Each structure stands twice: as structure tokens, then as C-alpha cells.
Amino acid sequence: MRDSEGAWRTALYGPEGFFTRGAVPADHFRTAPLIGPELAEALLVLLERVDFALGGPARLDFVDVGAGGGELAAAVRSLATGPLADRLRVTAVDLGPARSLPGVGWTRELPAAVHGLLVGHEWLDAIPCPLVVGPHEDPWLDRWWPLAPGRRAEVGAPRDRAWADAVGRVRGAALAVDYGHLRADRAAGRYPEGTFAAYREGRRVPPVFDGSCDLTAHVALDACAEAAGGDRVLVSQRDALAALGLSSSSPRGLTGVAWLEAAAKASRVAELRAPGGLGSFGWLLHGVGVPVADLLPPLPPWRP
Ligand SMILES: C[S@@+](CC[C@H](N)C(=O)[O-])C[C@H]1O[C@@H](n2cnc3c(N)ncnc32)[C@H](O)[C@@H]1O
């Protein structure tokens, strides 16, 4: 398709674009911040570790890039307690309409400097890419997605650039959470049709570039990792959440509403950690001026 990246960008972010007109995940699909407060709880544990490693700076940032409805930023703001809460500045960054959320700054542009934790939760999959069919000459494909004739792929270079730019603004840590794939699987032909897809009101639909649906594709997180460089790990959400204190276990010794609330929480955690579901999302965590080993213990490498 000629200038597929431009068509994709206009469909999402042009004057009549899907996100420009104010679509948020809550209207169309379920993302982890919409499940409950548990993802924010885990990210606050990570933020505390970043804060400690930075020596408790006078201003500590939590920046949510591609914030959508701002649910994650709002949850982090309202769950933060203690001395950290007084130093915390929460910023939501999104190209869609600004939302008014107590204690959360809203901007279209990434801040020039971030001291703390930057999170891109399902941000990179919403960055448009060229859609190509093999054979196709492209250095990114040569390196990351060897393409047999007739096979389709997305050229991930725009995501690599966006992620490298975001990480380059950070002192502390930067975390991309997304569904994605690895070079070995791409090269082995596991995605012969590529991964470009469209969604509307919770259903997968045939892609159209008229702003009526979300257009997305899996993220080559290994390529993003290399583009941003530095100290980093790529692990599964399932393992990362457990390392941050979220592991599902059924409640014992409770009765009545307390039991019901504990059971509901355990089931939300189980959904966030489900193998083959959200638990199989990749967590790409970079430490910038902070060793990643201070933030997460050693974990198995991500296998989508
Ligand atoms: C799939 S949604 C994810 C929303 C939210 N993080 C969640 O997980 O529920 C992707 C969001 O990224 C935003 N986005 C895409 N590119 C962006 C950019 N360059 N700067 C700011 N926001 C961007 C879109 O407007 C959209 O709201």
C-alpha cells in the first residue's frame, strides 16, 4: 500500500481521526489500567524503587505516555501516599482531547526531562508504521524482520525512534508495556500476514482508514530495546508483576464482603498475569542512571 504509514496516521490522529475525536480504550477494548487499581499499585512499587535509587529527588515524575483516558495516571496519583506523594508530579501525555483529572497534568508533548518513571502502556502499538509486502527493500526489515516473497510485515522503525526519543528524556526508568513479537519468531515466519489489525467496540473488524476504528500492530519490542539502548531487561508482565508483589492467591480466613472483595482482587490479578493473555505482554524496562538490577530481580527473558 502506498504511504500506508501516512494513511494509518491520518486515520488515528488526523482531524477526523479515531483518537483525535476522543476515542479511549474504555469504549472499544480492555487494557490493563481499566481492570482495576492493581497495575497502578505495582507501578507505584516500581516508582518507589526508582525514587530510592535516585536518592529521593525533590521532584519525582510519573509520566504516562499514550495515556488514553488517563486511568493509569489518575490511579497512580490517587494511590500514592507518604512522603513520595508530596514530591510526585503526575503527567499524562496524549494526542487525544485533554481530560481534567485531579492532580494530573495533561499535555500533547512529552516533557523535555523526566526525573522518575516514564511508562508507555500500549502506546507503541498505536504508532503508525509502513505496511509492506515482501520482497521489500528496507534496512529495518533486513535487521529485524526478514521477509519472504508474498509475506506481510510492519516496519517498526517509527516505534524504535519514538521509544529512543522517550527514553532519552529520562533519568530514572522508562517502561514500555505492550503486546509484541521477537525477531526469532518473525524470521521463522510465525506472522506470515503481519500483525496489523483493526478494532471497533470490542470486536476485530476489517481495517478501514476512515477514523472509524482503532488500527494497531504488535510491537517489535526487541528492536525498540536496541534502539533506545543502555541497561535494560525485556520480561513478561506475568513475571514482572509477581516481582513487584502482585501474585494471585485465593483469599483465606475472610468472610462476607471482605471475602468477596479479596476474591475479586485475586481474579483481577490473575487476569493481569494470565499466560496467553495480559500476562504474556512484554515489559521493556530501561534504567537510566539507575541500574535495572535495583528495580527488578533477575527474571526469565520474555517469550511472547
Ligand atoms: C492503545 S491506546 C492506550 C491507552 C492507555 N495507555 C491504555 O493502556 O489504556 C494508545 C494511546 O496512545 C496515544 N498516542 C499515540 N501516539 C502518541 C504520541 N506520539 N504522543 C502522545 N500520545 C500518543 C493515542 O492517542 C492513544 O490514546
GROMACS .gro file of C-alpha atoms and ligand atoms in nm:
model
  331
    1MET     CA    1   0.000   0.000   0.000
    2ARG     CA    2   0.140   0.339  -0.098
    3ASP     CA    3   0.211   0.559   0.208
    4SER     CA    4   0.033   0.320   0.441
    5GLU     CA    5   0.202   0.486   0.739
    6GLY     CA    6   0.053   0.824   0.641
    7ALA     CA    7  -0.293   0.672   0.588
    8TRP     CA    8  -0.271   0.499   0.927
    9ARG     CA    9  -0.161   0.824   1.097
   10THR     CA   10  -0.444   1.025   0.940
   11ALA     CA   11  -0.698   0.758   1.036
   12LEU     CA   12  -0.595   0.775   1.403
   13TYR     CA   13  -0.460   1.129   1.452
   14GLY     CA   14  -0.584   1.340   1.157
   15PRO     CA   15  -0.864   1.598   1.204
   16GLU     CA   16  -1.129   1.323   1.193
   17GLY     CA   17  -0.902   1.059   1.341
   18PHE     CA   18  -1.013   0.785   1.577
   19PHE     CA   19  -0.810   0.913   1.873
   20THR     CA   20  -0.841   1.281   1.774
   21ARG     CA   21  -1.217   1.256   1.811
   22GLY     CA   22  -1.166   1.129   2.165
   23ALA     CA   23  -1.193   0.752   2.142
   24VAL     CA   24  -1.045   0.588   2.451
   25PRO     CA   25  -0.976   0.220   2.515
   26ALA     CA   26  -1.264   0.201   2.765
   27ASP     CA   27  -1.505   0.250   2.473
   28HIS     CA   28  -1.352  -0.015   2.249
   29PHE     CA   29  -1.127  -0.262   2.425
   30ARG     CA   30  -0.999  -0.364   2.766
   31THR     CA   31  -0.649  -0.260   2.864
   32ALA     CA   32  -0.477  -0.341   3.193
   33PRO     CA   33  -0.533   0.003   3.353
   34LEU     CA   34  -0.909  -0.050   3.309
   35ILE     CA   35  -0.917  -0.376   3.501
   36GLY     CA   36  -0.865  -0.218   3.841
   37PRO     CA   37  -0.605  -0.041   4.055
   38GLU     CA   38  -0.362  -0.334   4.062
   39LEU     CA   39  -0.138  -0.228   3.772
   40ALA     CA   40  -0.101   0.116   3.930
   41GLU     CA   41  -0.021  -0.048   4.266
   42ALA     CA   42   0.261  -0.246   4.103
   43LEU     CA   43   0.392   0.060   3.920
   44LEU     CA   44   0.397   0.252   4.247
   45VAL     CA   45   0.624  -0.018   4.389
   46LEU     CA   46   0.848   0.029   4.085
   47LEU     CA   47   0.832   0.406   4.128
   48GLU     CA   48   0.937   0.373   4.495
   49ARG     CA   49   1.240   0.173   4.383
   50VAL     CA   50   1.326   0.436   4.120
   51ASP     CA   51   1.284   0.710   4.382
   52PHE     CA   52   1.516   0.528   4.623
   53ALA     CA   53   1.777   0.467   4.352
   54LEU     CA   54   1.766   0.836   4.255
   55GLY     CA   55   1.818   0.934   4.619
   56GLY     CA   56   1.469   1.082   4.673
   57PRO     CA   57   1.476   1.383   4.439
   58ALA     CA   58   1.282   1.699   4.532
   59ARG     CA   59   1.053   1.635   4.235
   60LEU     CA   60   0.964   1.283   4.125
   61ASP     CA   61   0.790   1.234   3.789
   62PHE     CA   62   0.542   0.971   3.682
   63VAL     CA   63   0.477   1.023   3.312
   64ASP     CA   64   0.210   0.817   3.133
   65VAL     CA   65   0.274   0.842   2.755
   66GLY     CA   66  -0.018   0.749   2.532
   67ALA     CA   67  -0.239   0.788   2.837
   68GLY     CA   68  -0.574   0.729   2.661
   69GLY     CA   69  -0.844   0.812   2.917
   70GLY     CA   70  -0.576   0.881   3.180
   71GLU     CA   71  -0.691   0.597   3.407
   72LEU     CA   72  -0.339   0.478   3.491
   73ALA     CA   73  -0.208   0.827   3.566
   74ALA     CA   74  -0.513   0.903   3.781
   75ALA     CA   75  -0.479   0.578   3.973
   76VAL     CA   76  -0.108   0.636   4.042
   77ARG     CA   77  -0.188   0.988   4.162
   78SER     CA   78  -0.463   0.880   4.395
   79LEU     CA   79  -0.287   0.570   4.533
   80ALA     CA   80   0.044   0.743   4.612
   81THR     CA   81   0.089   0.801   4.983
   82GLY     CA   82   0.353   0.918   5.228
   83PRO     CA   83   0.646   1.147   5.157
   84LEU     CA   84   0.668   1.029   4.795
   85ALA     CA   85   0.317   1.163   4.727
   86ASP     CA   86   0.423   1.518   4.823
   87ARG     CA   87   0.712   1.512   4.575
   88LEU     CA   88   0.521   1.335   4.298
   89ARG     CA   89   0.429   1.511   3.974
   90VAL     CA   90   0.199   1.305   3.752
   91THR     CA   91   0.173   1.388   3.382
   92ALA     CA   92  -0.046   1.228   3.117
   93VAL     CA   93   0.068   1.268   2.755
   94ASP     CA   94  -0.175   1.204   2.472
   95LEU     CA   95  -0.265   1.336   2.128
   96GLY     CA   96  -0.636   1.299   2.205
   97PRO     CA   97  -0.852   1.560   2.380
   98ALA     CA   98  -0.718   1.675   2.719
   99ARG     CA   99  -0.902   1.537   3.021
  100SER     CA  100  -0.941   1.702   3.356
  101LEU     CA  101  -0.816   1.464   3.625
  102PRO     CA  102  -0.740   1.581   3.981
  103GLY     CA  103  -0.366   1.614   4.038
  104VAL     CA  104  -0.272   1.505   3.684
  105GLY     CA  105  -0.115   1.742   3.432
  106TRP     CA  106  -0.220   1.681   3.069
  107THR     CA  107  -0.006   1.756   2.765
  108ARG     CA  108   0.028   1.657   2.399
  109GLU     CA  109   0.407   1.671   2.405
  110LEU     CA  110   0.648   1.458   2.603
  111PRO     CA  111   0.817   1.662   2.877
  112ALA     CA  112   1.174   1.764   2.788
  113ALA     CA  113   1.310   1.597   3.102
  114VAL     CA  114   1.164   1.323   3.321
  115HIS     CA  115   1.310   1.252   3.667
  116GLY     CA  116   1.143   0.934   3.779
  117LEU     CA  117   0.941   0.679   3.583
  118LEU     CA  118   0.805   0.712   3.229
  119VAL     CA  119   0.552   0.446   3.124
  120GLY     CA  120   0.420   0.381   2.774
  121HIS     CA  121   0.132   0.141   2.832
  122GLU     CA  122   0.003   0.016   2.495
  123TRP     CA  123   0.148   0.334   2.346
  124LEU     CA  124   0.393   0.190   2.093
  125ASP     CA  125   0.132  -0.032   1.925
  126ALA     CA  126  -0.063   0.285   1.839
  127ILE     CA  127   0.230   0.440   1.650
  128PRO     CA  128   0.171   0.401   1.274
  129CYS     CA  129   0.426   0.212   1.062
  130PRO     CA  130   0.474   0.134   0.693
  131LEU     CA  131   0.281  -0.181   0.593
  132VAL     CA  132   0.476  -0.379   0.337
  133VAL     CA  133   0.468  -0.700   0.134
  134GLY     CA  134   0.780  -0.897   0.050
  135PRO     CA  135   1.004  -0.857  -0.134
  136HIS     CA  136   1.062  -0.509   0.006
  137GLU     CA  137   1.393  -0.325   0.044
  138ASP     CA  138   1.432  -0.177   0.390
  139PRO     CA  139   1.725  -0.181   0.634
  140TRP     CA  140   1.489  -0.226   0.931
  141LEU     CA  141   1.341  -0.537   0.770
  142ASP     CA  142   1.690  -0.670   0.692
  143ARG     CA  143   1.783  -0.640   1.059
  144TRP     CA  144   1.455  -0.725   1.233
  145TRP     CA  145   1.204  -0.897   1.005
  146PRO     CA  146   1.348  -1.094   0.711
  147LEU     CA  147   1.055  -1.108   0.471
  148ALA     CA  148   0.983  -1.388   0.225
  149PRO     CA  149   0.800  -1.301  -0.101
  150GLY     CA  150   0.427  -1.257  -0.054
  151ARG     CA  151   0.456  -1.224   0.324
  152ARG     CA  152   0.340  -0.909   0.502
  153ALA     CA  153   0.507  -0.709   0.777
  154GLU     CA  154   0.505  -0.378   0.959
  155VAL     CA  155   0.828  -0.177   0.950
  156GLY     CA  156   0.885  -0.093   1.316
  157ALA     CA  157   1.134   0.191   1.268
  158PRO     CA  158   0.887   0.469   1.373
  159ARG     CA  159   0.830   0.289   1.705
  160ASP     CA  160   1.206   0.247   1.757
  161ARG     CA  161   1.254   0.621   1.705
  162ALA     CA  162   0.966   0.714   1.935
  163TRP     CA  163   1.091   0.488   2.212
  164ALA     CA  164   1.454   0.601   2.182
  165ASP     CA  165   1.336   0.963   2.198
  166ALA     CA  166   1.124   0.896   2.509
  167VAL     CA  167   1.400   0.705   2.692
  168GLY     CA  168   1.647   0.979   2.600
  169ARG     CA  169   1.446   1.228   2.811
  170VAL     CA  170   1.452   1.014   3.125
  171ARG     CA  171   1.669   0.997   3.432
  172GLY     CA  172   1.541   0.704   3.635
  173ALA     CA  173   1.347   0.440   3.442
  174ALA     CA  174   1.138   0.400   3.129
  175LEU     CA  175   0.892   0.115   3.083
  176ALA     CA  176   0.711   0.007   2.766
  177VAL     CA  177   0.431  -0.243   2.818
  178ASP     CA  178   0.282  -0.393   2.504
  179TYR     CA  179   0.193  -0.699   2.304
  180GLY     CA  180   0.463  -0.781   2.059
  181HIS     CA  181   0.698  -1.024   1.897
  182LEU     CA  182   1.064  -1.122   1.875
  183ARG     CA  183   1.297  -1.148   1.580
  184ALA     CA  184   1.338  -1.526   1.602
  185ASP     CA  185   0.962  -1.576   1.562
  186ARG     CA  186   0.931  -1.313   1.288
  187ALA     CA  187   1.220  -1.465   1.094
  188ALA     CA  188   1.072  -1.813   1.136
  189GLY     CA  189   0.755  -1.697   0.959
  190ARG     CA  190   0.525  -1.708   1.260
  191TYR     CA  191   0.345  -1.393   1.134
  192PRO     CA  192   0.304  -1.453   0.759
  193GLU     CA  193   0.027  -1.189   0.733
  194GLY     CA  194   0.198  -0.944   0.971
  195THR     CA  195   0.004  -0.832   1.277
  196PHE     CA  196  -0.178  -0.519   1.155
  197ALA     CA  197  -0.538  -0.525   1.283
  198ALA     CA  198  -0.843  -0.306   1.343
  199TYR     CA  199  -1.083  -0.298   1.638
  200ARG     CA  200  -1.414  -0.126   1.698
  201GLU     CA  201  -1.637  -0.157   2.005
  202GLY     CA  202  -1.451  -0.460   2.133
  203ARG     CA  203  -1.456  -0.652   1.803
  204ARG     CA  204  -1.191  -0.718   1.546
  205VAL     CA  205  -1.307  -0.566   1.217
  206PRO     CA  206  -1.162  -0.538   0.864
  207PRO     CA  207  -0.919  -0.241   0.865
  208VAL     CA  208  -1.050   0.080   0.711
  209PHE     CA  209  -0.857   0.405   0.716
  210ASP     CA  210  -1.151   0.640   0.781
  211GLY     CA  211  -1.114   0.705   1.153
  212SER     CA  212  -1.394   0.466   1.248
  213CYS     CA  213  -1.174   0.205   1.416
  214ASP     CA  214  -0.852   0.160   1.610
  215LEU     CA  215  -0.562   0.049   1.392
  216THR     CA  216  -0.279  -0.130   1.564
  217ALA     CA  217   0.001  -0.382   1.524
  218HIS     CA  218   0.218  -0.583   1.760
  219VAL     CA  219   0.542  -0.415   1.868
  220ALA     CA  220   0.892  -0.540   1.785
  221LEU     CA  221   1.000  -0.478   2.144
  222ASP     CA  222   1.346  -0.624   2.084
  223ALA     CA  223   1.406  -0.361   1.815
  224CYS     CA  224   1.279  -0.083   2.044
  225ALA     CA  225   1.512  -0.210   2.318
  226GLU     CA  226   1.814  -0.191   2.093
  227ALA     CA  227   1.719   0.150   1.953
  228ALA     CA  228   1.696   0.306   2.300
  229GLY     CA  229   1.999   0.111   2.422
  230GLY     CA  230   2.155   0.118   2.769
  231ASP     CA  231   2.081  -0.101   3.068
  232ARG     CA  232   1.753  -0.284   3.013
  233VAL     CA  233   1.551  -0.603   3.050
  234LEU     CA  234   1.265  -0.749   2.848
  235VAL     CA  235   1.047  -0.974   3.063
  236SER     CA  236   0.686  -1.089   3.077
  237GLN     CA  237   0.416  -0.895   3.259
  238ARG     CA  238   0.337  -1.214   3.447
  239ASP     CA  239   0.686  -1.231   3.598
  240ALA     CA  240   0.728  -0.855   3.643
  241LEU     CA  241   0.404  -0.819   3.839
  242ALA     CA  242   0.499  -1.105   4.070
  243ALA     CA  243   0.839  -0.938   4.126
  244LEU     CA  244   0.655  -0.620   4.224
  245GLY     CA  245   0.441  -0.802   4.477
  246LEU     CA  246   0.131  -0.891   4.272
  247SER     CA  247   0.066  -1.260   4.275
  248SER     CA  248  -0.281  -1.407   4.270
  249SER     CA  249  -0.381  -1.631   4.554
  250SER     CA  250  -0.732  -1.708   4.667
  251PRO     CA  251  -0.828  -1.535   4.991
  252ARG     CA  252  -0.841  -1.743   5.308
  253GLY     CA  253  -0.980  -1.671   5.651
  254LEU     CA  254  -1.222  -1.399   5.530
  255THR     CA  255  -1.599  -1.393   5.519
  256GLY     CA  256  -1.877  -1.181   5.371
  257VAL     CA  257  -1.795  -0.868   5.173
  258ALA     CA  258  -1.427  -0.878   5.275
  259TRP     CA  259  -1.401  -1.225   5.124
  260LEU     CA  260  -1.582  -1.113   4.808
  261GLU     CA  261  -1.355  -0.809   4.768
  262ALA     CA  262  -1.043  -1.020   4.819
  263ALA     CA  263  -1.167  -1.278   4.569
  264ALA     CA  264  -1.242  -1.006   4.311
  265LYS     CA  265  -0.893  -0.862   4.358
  266ALA     CA  266  -0.734  -1.206   4.319
  267SER     CA  267  -0.925  -1.255   3.995
  268ARG     CA  268  -0.811  -0.914   3.860
  269VAL     CA  269  -0.451  -1.004   3.939
  270ALA     CA  270  -0.499  -1.340   3.770
  271GLU     CA  271  -0.627  -1.161   3.458
  272LEU     CA  272  -0.326  -0.927   3.456
  273ARG     CA  273  -0.094  -1.228   3.486
  274ALA     CA  274  -0.279  -1.474   3.259
  275PRO     CA  275  -0.045  -1.672   3.030
  276GLY     CA  276  -0.156  -1.620   2.670
  277GLY     CA  277  -0.343  -1.305   2.780
  278LEU     CA  278  -0.220  -0.989   2.951
  279GLY     CA  279   0.045  -1.189   3.136
  280SER     CA  280   0.216  -1.250   2.801
  281PHE     CA  281   0.262  -0.878   2.736
  282GLY     CA  282   0.624  -0.768   2.726
  283TRP     CA  283   0.774  -0.532   2.984
  284LEU     CA  284   1.071  -0.348   2.838
  285LEU     CA  285   1.237  -0.169   3.129
  286HIS     CA  286   1.534   0.066   3.086
  287GLY     CA  287   1.733   0.203   3.377
  288VAL     CA  288   1.883   0.543   3.304
  289GLY     CA  289   2.134   0.650   3.569
  290VAL     CA  290   1.986   0.368   3.775
  291PRO     CA  291   2.082   0.000   3.737
  292VAL     CA  292   1.788  -0.212   3.625
  293ALA     CA  293   1.906  -0.468   3.881
  294ASP     CA  294   1.800  -0.217   4.151
  295LEU     CA  295   1.448  -0.219   4.010
  296LEU     CA  296   1.369  -0.582   3.927
  297PRO     CA  297   1.534  -0.911   4.031
  298PRO     CA  298   1.668  -1.139   3.754
  299LEU     CA  299   1.371  -1.281   3.560
  300PRO     CA  300   1.341  -1.517   3.262
  301PRO     CA  301   1.356  -1.345   2.920
  302TRP     CA  302   1.020  -1.265   2.758
  303ARG     CA  303   0.871  -1.530   2.526
  304PRO     CA  304   0.554  -1.395   2.363
  305LIG     C1  305  -0.399   0.192   2.268
  305LIG     S1  306  -0.418   0.348   2.344
  305LIG     C2  307  -0.357   0.313   2.507
  305LIG     C3  308  -0.418   0.398   2.616
  305LIG     C4  309  -0.380   0.364   2.760
  305LIG     N1  310  -0.237   0.376   2.781
  305LIG     C5  311  -0.427   0.227   2.800
  305LIG     O1  312  -0.346   0.134   2.804
  305LIG     O2  313  -0.546   0.211   2.830
  305LIG     C6  314  -0.286   0.440   2.269
  305LIG     C7  315  -0.289   0.587   2.302
  305LIG     O3  316  -0.164   0.645   2.258
  305LIG     C8  317  -0.189   0.776   2.212
  305LIG     N2  318  -0.073   0.819   2.131
  305LIG     C9  319  -0.025   0.764   2.018
  305LIG     N3  320   0.083   0.829   1.973
  305LIG    C10  321   0.106   0.928   2.061
  305LIG    C11  322   0.207   1.029   2.071
  305LIG     N4  323   0.304   1.040   1.980
  305LIG     N5  324   0.203   1.114   2.175
  305LIG    C12  325   0.104   1.102   2.268
  305LIG     N6  326   0.006   1.008   2.264
  305LIG    C13  327   0.007   0.922   2.163
  305LIG    C14  328  -0.321   0.764   2.139
  305LIG     O4  329  -0.386   0.889   2.125
  305LIG    C15  330  -0.397   0.667   2.232
  305LIG     O5  331  -0.476   0.736   2.327
   0.00000   0.00000   0.00000
